[in-house]
PDB file of C-alpha atoms in Angstrom:
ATOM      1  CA  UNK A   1     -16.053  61.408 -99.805  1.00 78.00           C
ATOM      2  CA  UNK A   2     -14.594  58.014-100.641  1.00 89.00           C
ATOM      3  CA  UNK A   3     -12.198  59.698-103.125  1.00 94.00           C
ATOM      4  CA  UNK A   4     -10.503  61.539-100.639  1.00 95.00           C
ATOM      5  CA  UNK A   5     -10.849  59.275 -97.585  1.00 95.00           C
ATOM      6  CA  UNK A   6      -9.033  56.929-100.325  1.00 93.00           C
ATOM      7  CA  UNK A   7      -6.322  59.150-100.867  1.00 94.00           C
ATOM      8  CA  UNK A   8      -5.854  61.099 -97.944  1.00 96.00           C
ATOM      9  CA  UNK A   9      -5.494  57.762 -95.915  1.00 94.00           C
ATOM     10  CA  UNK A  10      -2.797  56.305 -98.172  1.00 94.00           C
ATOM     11  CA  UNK A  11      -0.656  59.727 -97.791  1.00 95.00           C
ATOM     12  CA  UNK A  12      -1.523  59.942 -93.735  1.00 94.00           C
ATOM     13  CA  UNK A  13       0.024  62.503 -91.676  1.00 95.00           C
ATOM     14  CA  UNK A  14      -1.428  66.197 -91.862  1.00 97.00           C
ATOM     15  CA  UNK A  15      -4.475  67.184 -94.266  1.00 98.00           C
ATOM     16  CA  UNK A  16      -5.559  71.119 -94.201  1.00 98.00           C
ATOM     17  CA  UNK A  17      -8.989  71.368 -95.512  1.00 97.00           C
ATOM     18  CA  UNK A  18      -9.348  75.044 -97.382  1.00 97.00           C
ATOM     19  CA  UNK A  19     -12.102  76.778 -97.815  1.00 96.00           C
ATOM     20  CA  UNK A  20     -13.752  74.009 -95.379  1.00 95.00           C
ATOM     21  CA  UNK A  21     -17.104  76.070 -95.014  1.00 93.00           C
ATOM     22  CA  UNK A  22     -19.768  74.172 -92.643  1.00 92.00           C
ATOM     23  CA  UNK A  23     -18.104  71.090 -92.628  1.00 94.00           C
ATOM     24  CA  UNK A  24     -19.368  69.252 -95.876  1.00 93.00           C
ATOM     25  CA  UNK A  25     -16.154  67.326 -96.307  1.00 95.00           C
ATOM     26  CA  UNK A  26     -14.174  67.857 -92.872  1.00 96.00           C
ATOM     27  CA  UNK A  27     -16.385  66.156 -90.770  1.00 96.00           C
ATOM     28  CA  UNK A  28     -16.487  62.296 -92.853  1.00 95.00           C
ATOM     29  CA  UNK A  29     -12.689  63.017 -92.919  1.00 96.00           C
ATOM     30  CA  UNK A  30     -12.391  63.167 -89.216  1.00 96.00           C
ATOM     31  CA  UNK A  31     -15.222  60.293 -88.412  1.00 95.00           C
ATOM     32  CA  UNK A  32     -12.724  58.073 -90.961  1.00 95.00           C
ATOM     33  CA  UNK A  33     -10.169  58.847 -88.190  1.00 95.00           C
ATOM     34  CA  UNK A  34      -8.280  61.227 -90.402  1.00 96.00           C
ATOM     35  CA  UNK A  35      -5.939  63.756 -88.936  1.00 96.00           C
ATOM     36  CA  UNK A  36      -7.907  66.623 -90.559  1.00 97.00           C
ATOM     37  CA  UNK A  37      -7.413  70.608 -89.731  1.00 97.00           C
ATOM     38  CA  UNK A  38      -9.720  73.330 -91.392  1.00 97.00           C
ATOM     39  CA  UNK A  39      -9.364  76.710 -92.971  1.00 97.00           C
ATOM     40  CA  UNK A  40     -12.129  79.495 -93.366  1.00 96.00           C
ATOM     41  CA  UNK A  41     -12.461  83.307 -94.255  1.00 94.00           C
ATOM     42  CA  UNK A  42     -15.804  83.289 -92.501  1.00 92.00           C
ATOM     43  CA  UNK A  43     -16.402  83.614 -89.297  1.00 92.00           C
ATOM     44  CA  UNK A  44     -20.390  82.340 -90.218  1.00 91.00           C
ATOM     45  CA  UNK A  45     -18.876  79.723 -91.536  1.00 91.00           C
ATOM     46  CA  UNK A  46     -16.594  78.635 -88.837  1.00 94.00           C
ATOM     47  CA  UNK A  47     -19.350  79.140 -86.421  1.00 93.00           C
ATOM     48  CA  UNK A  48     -21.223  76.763 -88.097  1.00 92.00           C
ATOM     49  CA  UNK A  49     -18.430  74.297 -88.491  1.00 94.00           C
ATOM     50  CA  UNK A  50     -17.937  73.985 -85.117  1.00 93.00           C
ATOM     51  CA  UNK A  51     -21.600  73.835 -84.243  1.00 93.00           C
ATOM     52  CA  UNK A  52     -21.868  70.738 -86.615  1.00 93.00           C
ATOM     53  CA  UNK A  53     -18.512  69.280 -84.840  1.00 94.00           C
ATOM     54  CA  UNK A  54     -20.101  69.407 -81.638  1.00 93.00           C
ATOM     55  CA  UNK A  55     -22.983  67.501 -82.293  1.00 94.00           C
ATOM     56  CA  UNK A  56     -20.796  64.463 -83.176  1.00 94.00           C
ATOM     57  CA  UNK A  57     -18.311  65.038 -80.442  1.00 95.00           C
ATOM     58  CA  UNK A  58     -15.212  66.203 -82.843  1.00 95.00           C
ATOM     59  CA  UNK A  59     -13.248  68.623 -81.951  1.00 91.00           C
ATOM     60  CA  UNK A  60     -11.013  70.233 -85.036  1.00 91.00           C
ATOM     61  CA  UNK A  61      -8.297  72.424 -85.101  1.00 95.00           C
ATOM     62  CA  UNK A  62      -9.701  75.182 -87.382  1.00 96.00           C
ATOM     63  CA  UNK A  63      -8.587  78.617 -88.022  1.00 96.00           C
ATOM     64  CA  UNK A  64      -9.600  82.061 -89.529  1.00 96.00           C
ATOM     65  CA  UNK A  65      -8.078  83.254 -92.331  1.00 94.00           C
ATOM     66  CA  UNK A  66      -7.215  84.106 -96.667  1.00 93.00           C
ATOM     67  CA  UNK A  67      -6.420  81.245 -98.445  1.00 93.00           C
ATOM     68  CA  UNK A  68      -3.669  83.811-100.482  1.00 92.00           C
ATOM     69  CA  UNK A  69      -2.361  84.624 -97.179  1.00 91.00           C
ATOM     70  CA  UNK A  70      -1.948  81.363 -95.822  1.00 93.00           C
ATOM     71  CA  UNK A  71      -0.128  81.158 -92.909  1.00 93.00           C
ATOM     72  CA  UNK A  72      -0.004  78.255 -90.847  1.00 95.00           C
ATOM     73  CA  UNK A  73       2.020  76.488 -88.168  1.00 92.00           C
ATOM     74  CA  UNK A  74       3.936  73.713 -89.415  1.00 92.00           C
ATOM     75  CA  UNK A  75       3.440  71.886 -92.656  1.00 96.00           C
ATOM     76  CA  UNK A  76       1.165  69.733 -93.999  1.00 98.00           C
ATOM     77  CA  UNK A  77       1.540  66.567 -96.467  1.00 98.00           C
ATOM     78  CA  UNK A  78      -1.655  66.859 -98.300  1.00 98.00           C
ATOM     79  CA  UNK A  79      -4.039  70.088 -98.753  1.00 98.00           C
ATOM     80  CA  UNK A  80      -7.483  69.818-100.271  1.00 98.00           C
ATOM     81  CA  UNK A  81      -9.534  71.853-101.979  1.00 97.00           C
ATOM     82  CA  UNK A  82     -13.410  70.811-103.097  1.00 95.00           C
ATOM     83  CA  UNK A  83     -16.824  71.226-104.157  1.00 91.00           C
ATOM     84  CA  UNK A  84     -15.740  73.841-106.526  1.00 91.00           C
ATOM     85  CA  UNK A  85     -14.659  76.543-103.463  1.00 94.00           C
ATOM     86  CA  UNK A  86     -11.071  77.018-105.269  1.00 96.00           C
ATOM     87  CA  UNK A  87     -13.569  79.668-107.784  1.00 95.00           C
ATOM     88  CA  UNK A  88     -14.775  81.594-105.683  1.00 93.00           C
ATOM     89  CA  UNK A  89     -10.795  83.147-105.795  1.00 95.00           C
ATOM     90  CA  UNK A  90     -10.071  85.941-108.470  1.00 92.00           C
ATOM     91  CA  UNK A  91      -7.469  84.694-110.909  1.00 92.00           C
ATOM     92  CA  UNK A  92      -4.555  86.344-108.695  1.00 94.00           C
ATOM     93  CA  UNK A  93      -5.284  85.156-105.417  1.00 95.00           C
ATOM     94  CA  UNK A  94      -5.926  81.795-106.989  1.00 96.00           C
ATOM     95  CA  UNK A  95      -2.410  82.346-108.080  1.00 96.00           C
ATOM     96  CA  UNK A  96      -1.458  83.204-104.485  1.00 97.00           C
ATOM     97  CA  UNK A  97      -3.136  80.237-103.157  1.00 97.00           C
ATOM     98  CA  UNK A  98      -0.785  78.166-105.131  1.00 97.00           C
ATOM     99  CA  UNK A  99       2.252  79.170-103.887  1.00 97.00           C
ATOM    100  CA  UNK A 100       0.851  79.622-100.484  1.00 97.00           C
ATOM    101  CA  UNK A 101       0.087  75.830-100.712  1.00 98.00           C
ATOM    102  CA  UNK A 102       3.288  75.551-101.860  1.00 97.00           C
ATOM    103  CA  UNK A 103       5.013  76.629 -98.742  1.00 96.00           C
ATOM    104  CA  UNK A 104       3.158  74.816 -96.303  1.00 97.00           C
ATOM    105  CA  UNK A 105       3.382  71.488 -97.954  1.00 97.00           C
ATOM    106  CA  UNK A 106       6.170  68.777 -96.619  1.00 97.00           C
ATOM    107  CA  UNK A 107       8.367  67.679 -99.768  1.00 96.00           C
ATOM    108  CA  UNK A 108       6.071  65.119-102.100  1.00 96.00           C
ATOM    109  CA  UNK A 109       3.367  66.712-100.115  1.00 97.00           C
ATOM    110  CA  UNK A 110       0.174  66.793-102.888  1.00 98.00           C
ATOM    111  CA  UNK A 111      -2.625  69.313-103.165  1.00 98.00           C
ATOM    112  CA  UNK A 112      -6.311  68.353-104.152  1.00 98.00           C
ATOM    113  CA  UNK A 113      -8.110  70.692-106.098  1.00 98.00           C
ATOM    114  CA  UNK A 114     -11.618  70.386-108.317  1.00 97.00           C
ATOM    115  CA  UNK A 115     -12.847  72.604-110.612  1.00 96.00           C
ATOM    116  CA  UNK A 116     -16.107  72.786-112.773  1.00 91.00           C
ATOM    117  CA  UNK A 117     -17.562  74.899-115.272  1.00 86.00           C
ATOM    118  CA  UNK A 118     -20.494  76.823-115.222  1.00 77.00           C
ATOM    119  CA  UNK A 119     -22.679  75.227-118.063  1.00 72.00           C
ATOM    120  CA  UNK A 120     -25.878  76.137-117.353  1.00 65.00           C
ATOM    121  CA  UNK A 121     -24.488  79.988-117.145  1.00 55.00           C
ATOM    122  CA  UNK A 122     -23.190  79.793-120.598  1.00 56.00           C
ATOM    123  CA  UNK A 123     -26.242  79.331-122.345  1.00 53.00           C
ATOM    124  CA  UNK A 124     -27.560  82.867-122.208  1.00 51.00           C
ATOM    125  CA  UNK A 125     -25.715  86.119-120.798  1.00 51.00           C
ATOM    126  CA  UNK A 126     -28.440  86.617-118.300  1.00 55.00           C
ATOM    127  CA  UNK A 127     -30.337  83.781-116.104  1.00 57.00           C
ATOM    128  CA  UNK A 128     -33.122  84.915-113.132  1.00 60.00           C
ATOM    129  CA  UNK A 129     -34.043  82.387-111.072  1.00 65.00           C
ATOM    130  CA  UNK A 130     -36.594  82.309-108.570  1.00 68.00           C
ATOM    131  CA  UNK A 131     -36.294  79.511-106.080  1.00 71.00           C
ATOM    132  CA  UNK A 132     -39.077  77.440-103.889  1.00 73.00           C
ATOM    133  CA  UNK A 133     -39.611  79.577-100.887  1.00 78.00           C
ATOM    134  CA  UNK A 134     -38.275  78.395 -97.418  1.00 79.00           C
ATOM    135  CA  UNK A 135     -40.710  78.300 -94.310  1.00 81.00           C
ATOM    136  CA  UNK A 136     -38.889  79.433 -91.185  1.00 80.00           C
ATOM    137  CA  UNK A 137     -40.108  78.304 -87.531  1.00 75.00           C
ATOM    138  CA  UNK A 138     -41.243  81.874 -86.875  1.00 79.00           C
ATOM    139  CA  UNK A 139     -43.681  82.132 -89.648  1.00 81.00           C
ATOM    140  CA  UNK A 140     -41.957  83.942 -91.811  1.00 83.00           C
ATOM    141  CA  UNK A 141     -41.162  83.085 -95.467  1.00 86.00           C
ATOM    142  CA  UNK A 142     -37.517  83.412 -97.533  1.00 84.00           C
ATOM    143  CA  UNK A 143     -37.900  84.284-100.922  1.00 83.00           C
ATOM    144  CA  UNK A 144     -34.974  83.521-102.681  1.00 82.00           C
ATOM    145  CA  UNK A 145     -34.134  84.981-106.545  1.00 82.00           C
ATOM    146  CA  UNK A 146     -30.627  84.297-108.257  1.00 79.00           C
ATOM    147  CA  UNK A 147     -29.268  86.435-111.791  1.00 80.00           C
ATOM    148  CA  UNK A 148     -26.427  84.802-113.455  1.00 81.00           C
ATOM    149  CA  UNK A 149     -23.997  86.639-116.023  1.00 83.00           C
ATOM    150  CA  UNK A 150     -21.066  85.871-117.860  1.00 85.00           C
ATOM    151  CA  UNK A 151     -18.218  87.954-118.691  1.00 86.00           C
ATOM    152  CA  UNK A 152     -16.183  86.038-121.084  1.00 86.00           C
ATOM    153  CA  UNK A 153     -13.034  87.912-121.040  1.00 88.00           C
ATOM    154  CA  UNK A 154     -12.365  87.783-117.435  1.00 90.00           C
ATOM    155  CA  UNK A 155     -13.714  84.044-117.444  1.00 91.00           C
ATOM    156  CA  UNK A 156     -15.868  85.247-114.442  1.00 90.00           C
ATOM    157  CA  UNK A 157     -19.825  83.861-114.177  1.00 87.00           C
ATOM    158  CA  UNK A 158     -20.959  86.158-111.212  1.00 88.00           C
ATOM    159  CA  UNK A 159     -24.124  85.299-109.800  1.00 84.00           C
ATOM    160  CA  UNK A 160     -26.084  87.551-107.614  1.00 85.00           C
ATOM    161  CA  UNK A 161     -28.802  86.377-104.876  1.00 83.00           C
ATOM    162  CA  UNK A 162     -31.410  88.354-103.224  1.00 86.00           C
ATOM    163  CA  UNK A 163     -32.777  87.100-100.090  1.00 84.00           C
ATOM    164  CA  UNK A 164     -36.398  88.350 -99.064  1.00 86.00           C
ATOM    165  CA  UNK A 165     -37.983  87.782 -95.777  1.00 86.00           C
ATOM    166  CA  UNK A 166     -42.062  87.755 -95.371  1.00 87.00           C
ATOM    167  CA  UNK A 167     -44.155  87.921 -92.485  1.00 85.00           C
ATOM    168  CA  UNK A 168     -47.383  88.275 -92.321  1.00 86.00           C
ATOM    169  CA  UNK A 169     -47.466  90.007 -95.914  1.00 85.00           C
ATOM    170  CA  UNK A 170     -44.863  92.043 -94.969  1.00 88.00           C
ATOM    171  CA  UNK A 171     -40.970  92.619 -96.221  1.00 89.00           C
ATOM    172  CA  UNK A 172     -39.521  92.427 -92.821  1.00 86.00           C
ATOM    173  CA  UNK A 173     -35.497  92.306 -94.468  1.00 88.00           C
ATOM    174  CA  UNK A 174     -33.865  91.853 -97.391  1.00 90.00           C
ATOM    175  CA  UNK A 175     -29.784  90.425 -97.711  1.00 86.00           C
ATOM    176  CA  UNK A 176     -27.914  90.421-101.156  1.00 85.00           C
ATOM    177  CA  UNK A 177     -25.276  87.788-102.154  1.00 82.00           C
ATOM    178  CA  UNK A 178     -22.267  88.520-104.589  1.00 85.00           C
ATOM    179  CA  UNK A 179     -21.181  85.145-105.888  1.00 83.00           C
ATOM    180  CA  UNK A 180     -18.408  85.114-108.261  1.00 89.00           C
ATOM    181  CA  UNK A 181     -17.063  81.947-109.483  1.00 89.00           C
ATOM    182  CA  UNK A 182     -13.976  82.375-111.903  1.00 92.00           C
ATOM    183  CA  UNK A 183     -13.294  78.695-114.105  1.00 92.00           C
ATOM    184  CA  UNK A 184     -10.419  77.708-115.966  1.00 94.00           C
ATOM    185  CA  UNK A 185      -9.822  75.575-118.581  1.00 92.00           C
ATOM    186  CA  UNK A 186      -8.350  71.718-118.017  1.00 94.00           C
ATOM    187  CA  UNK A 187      -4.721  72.515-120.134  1.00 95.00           C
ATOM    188  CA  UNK A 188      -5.120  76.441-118.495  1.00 96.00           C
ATOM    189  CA  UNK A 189      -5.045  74.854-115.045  1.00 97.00           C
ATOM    190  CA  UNK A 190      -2.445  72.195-115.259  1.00 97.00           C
ATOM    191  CA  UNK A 191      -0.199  74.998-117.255  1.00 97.00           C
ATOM    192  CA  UNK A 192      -1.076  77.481-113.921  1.00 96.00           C
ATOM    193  CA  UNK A 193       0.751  74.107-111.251  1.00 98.00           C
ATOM    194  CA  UNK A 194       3.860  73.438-113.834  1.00 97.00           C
ATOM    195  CA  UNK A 195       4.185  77.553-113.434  1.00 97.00           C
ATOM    196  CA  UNK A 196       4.129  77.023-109.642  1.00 97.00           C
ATOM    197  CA  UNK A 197       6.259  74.172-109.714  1.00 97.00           C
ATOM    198  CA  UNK A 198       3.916  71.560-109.300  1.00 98.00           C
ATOM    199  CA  UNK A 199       5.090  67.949-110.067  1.00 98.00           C
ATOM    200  CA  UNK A 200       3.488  64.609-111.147  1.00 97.00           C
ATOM    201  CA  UNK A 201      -0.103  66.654-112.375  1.00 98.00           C
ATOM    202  CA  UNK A 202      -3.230  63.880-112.648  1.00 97.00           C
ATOM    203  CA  UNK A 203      -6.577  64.650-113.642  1.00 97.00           C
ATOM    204  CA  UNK A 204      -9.586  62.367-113.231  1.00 97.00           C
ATOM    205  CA  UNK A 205     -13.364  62.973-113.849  1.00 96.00           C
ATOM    206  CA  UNK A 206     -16.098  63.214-110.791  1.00 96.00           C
ATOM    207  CA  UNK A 207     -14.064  61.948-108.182  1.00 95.00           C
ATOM    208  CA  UNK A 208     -13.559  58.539-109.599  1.00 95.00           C
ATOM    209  CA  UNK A 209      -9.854  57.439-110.230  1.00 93.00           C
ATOM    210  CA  UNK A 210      -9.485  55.616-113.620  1.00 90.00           C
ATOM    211  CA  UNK A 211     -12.292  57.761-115.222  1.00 95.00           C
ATOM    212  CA  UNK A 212     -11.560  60.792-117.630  1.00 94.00           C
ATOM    213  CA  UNK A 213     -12.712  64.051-117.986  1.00 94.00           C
ATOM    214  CA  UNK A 214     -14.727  63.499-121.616  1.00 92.00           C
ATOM    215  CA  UNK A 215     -17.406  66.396-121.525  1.00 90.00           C
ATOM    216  CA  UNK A 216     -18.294  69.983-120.250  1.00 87.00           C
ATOM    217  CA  UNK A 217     -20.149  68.483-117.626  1.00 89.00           C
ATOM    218  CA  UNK A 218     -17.488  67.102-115.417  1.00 94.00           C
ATOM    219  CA  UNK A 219     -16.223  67.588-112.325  1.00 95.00           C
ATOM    220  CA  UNK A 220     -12.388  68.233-112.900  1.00 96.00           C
ATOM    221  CA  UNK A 221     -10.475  66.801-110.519  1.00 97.00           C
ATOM    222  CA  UNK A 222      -6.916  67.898-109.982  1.00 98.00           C
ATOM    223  CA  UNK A 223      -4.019  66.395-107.785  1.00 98.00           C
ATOM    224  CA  UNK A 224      -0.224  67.433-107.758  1.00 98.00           C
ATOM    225  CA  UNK A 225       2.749  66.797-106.058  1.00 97.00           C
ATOM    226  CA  UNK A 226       5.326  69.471-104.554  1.00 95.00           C
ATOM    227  CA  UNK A 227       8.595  67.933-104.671  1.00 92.00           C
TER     228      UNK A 227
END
């Protein structure tokens, strides 16, 4: 949080969160006294978001909406992107999301974006994983089992979750998740923000400034400038 807190206060004016989920980053941004607005393709999500906001007496501007289809009042001099969210995009609506951010920055507005790679996907083409099980307040019980894959052409580690819920010995309901997480490669990316027009490219390792990326475990994290 301190990266961006760091960063976001030096630039000050407008931040959009994307992808901003329940809340994970948007929230320390606002309680920093950030001026912080939040973007979402789930309604759950957003629900949640708000939920969390309300409980510490914030009140965001958040909207609905497709990253690729961005499209936002005004302008905004920084946009961030974290904990990994810019994957979950295929490789052309990550595209999209570019030059969406593109438009809704002010000049020498920067984006924020981290990427990682799936390591512990790449050791074997197929991974099942069965997780602790989760006690709910009704008695029930969540069973939760993941199955990783890679397909290397496509650069795409999709992993799939089934959800079980037990009560009293019985399957009561079942939910399946489709999690796709497409990576890129550190010179693939930076090549992918030159294309787009994207100025003044850094790169630092885990969220820490002066450190660089030196192994597959990394989080990559990528700022640019829009002149």
């Amino acid at each position: 949080m301190n990266y961006y807190i760091k960063y976001l206060d030096k630039i000050g004016g407008r931040t959009l969160e994307v992808m901003v989920g329940t809340g994970r980053l948007l929230i320390p941004l606002l309680e920093a006294g950030l001026n912080v607005e939040g973007i979402d393709a789930s309604p759950d999500m957003l629900a949640c978001c708000r939920k969390h906001c309300l409980e510490r007496d914030l009140e965001p501007v958040i909207y609905q909406g497709e990253v690729e289809n961005l499209d936002l009042p005004g302008k905004y001099n920084a946009i961030v992107v974290t904990f990994g969210s810019f994957m979950l995009l295929s490789r052309s609506a990550a595209i999209a999301a570019l030059q969406a951010f593109a438009r809704h920055l002010e000049p020498q507005g920067r984006i924020f974006i981290d990427l990682e790679l799936p390591i512990e996907d790449f050791k074997a083409q197929n991974i099942v994983k069965q997780r602790e099980p989760i006690e709910c307040a009704d008695g029930s019980i969540i069973l939760m089992q993941s199955s990783s894959s890679i397909d290397w052409l496509e650069q795409l580690n999709l992993t799939l979750i089934r959800y079980e819920k037990w009560l009293n010995g019985n399957l009561i309901a079942t939910e399946l998740q489709r999690l796709p997480l497409h990576w890129f490669g550190r010179d693939e990316f930076i090549s992918c923000l030159q294309e787009n027009g994207y100025k003044d490219i850094t790169l630092c390792a885990n969220y820490t400034p002066d450190l660089q990326p030196n192994s597959y475990k990394d989080t990559l994290c990528f700022s640019a400038l829009m002149p």
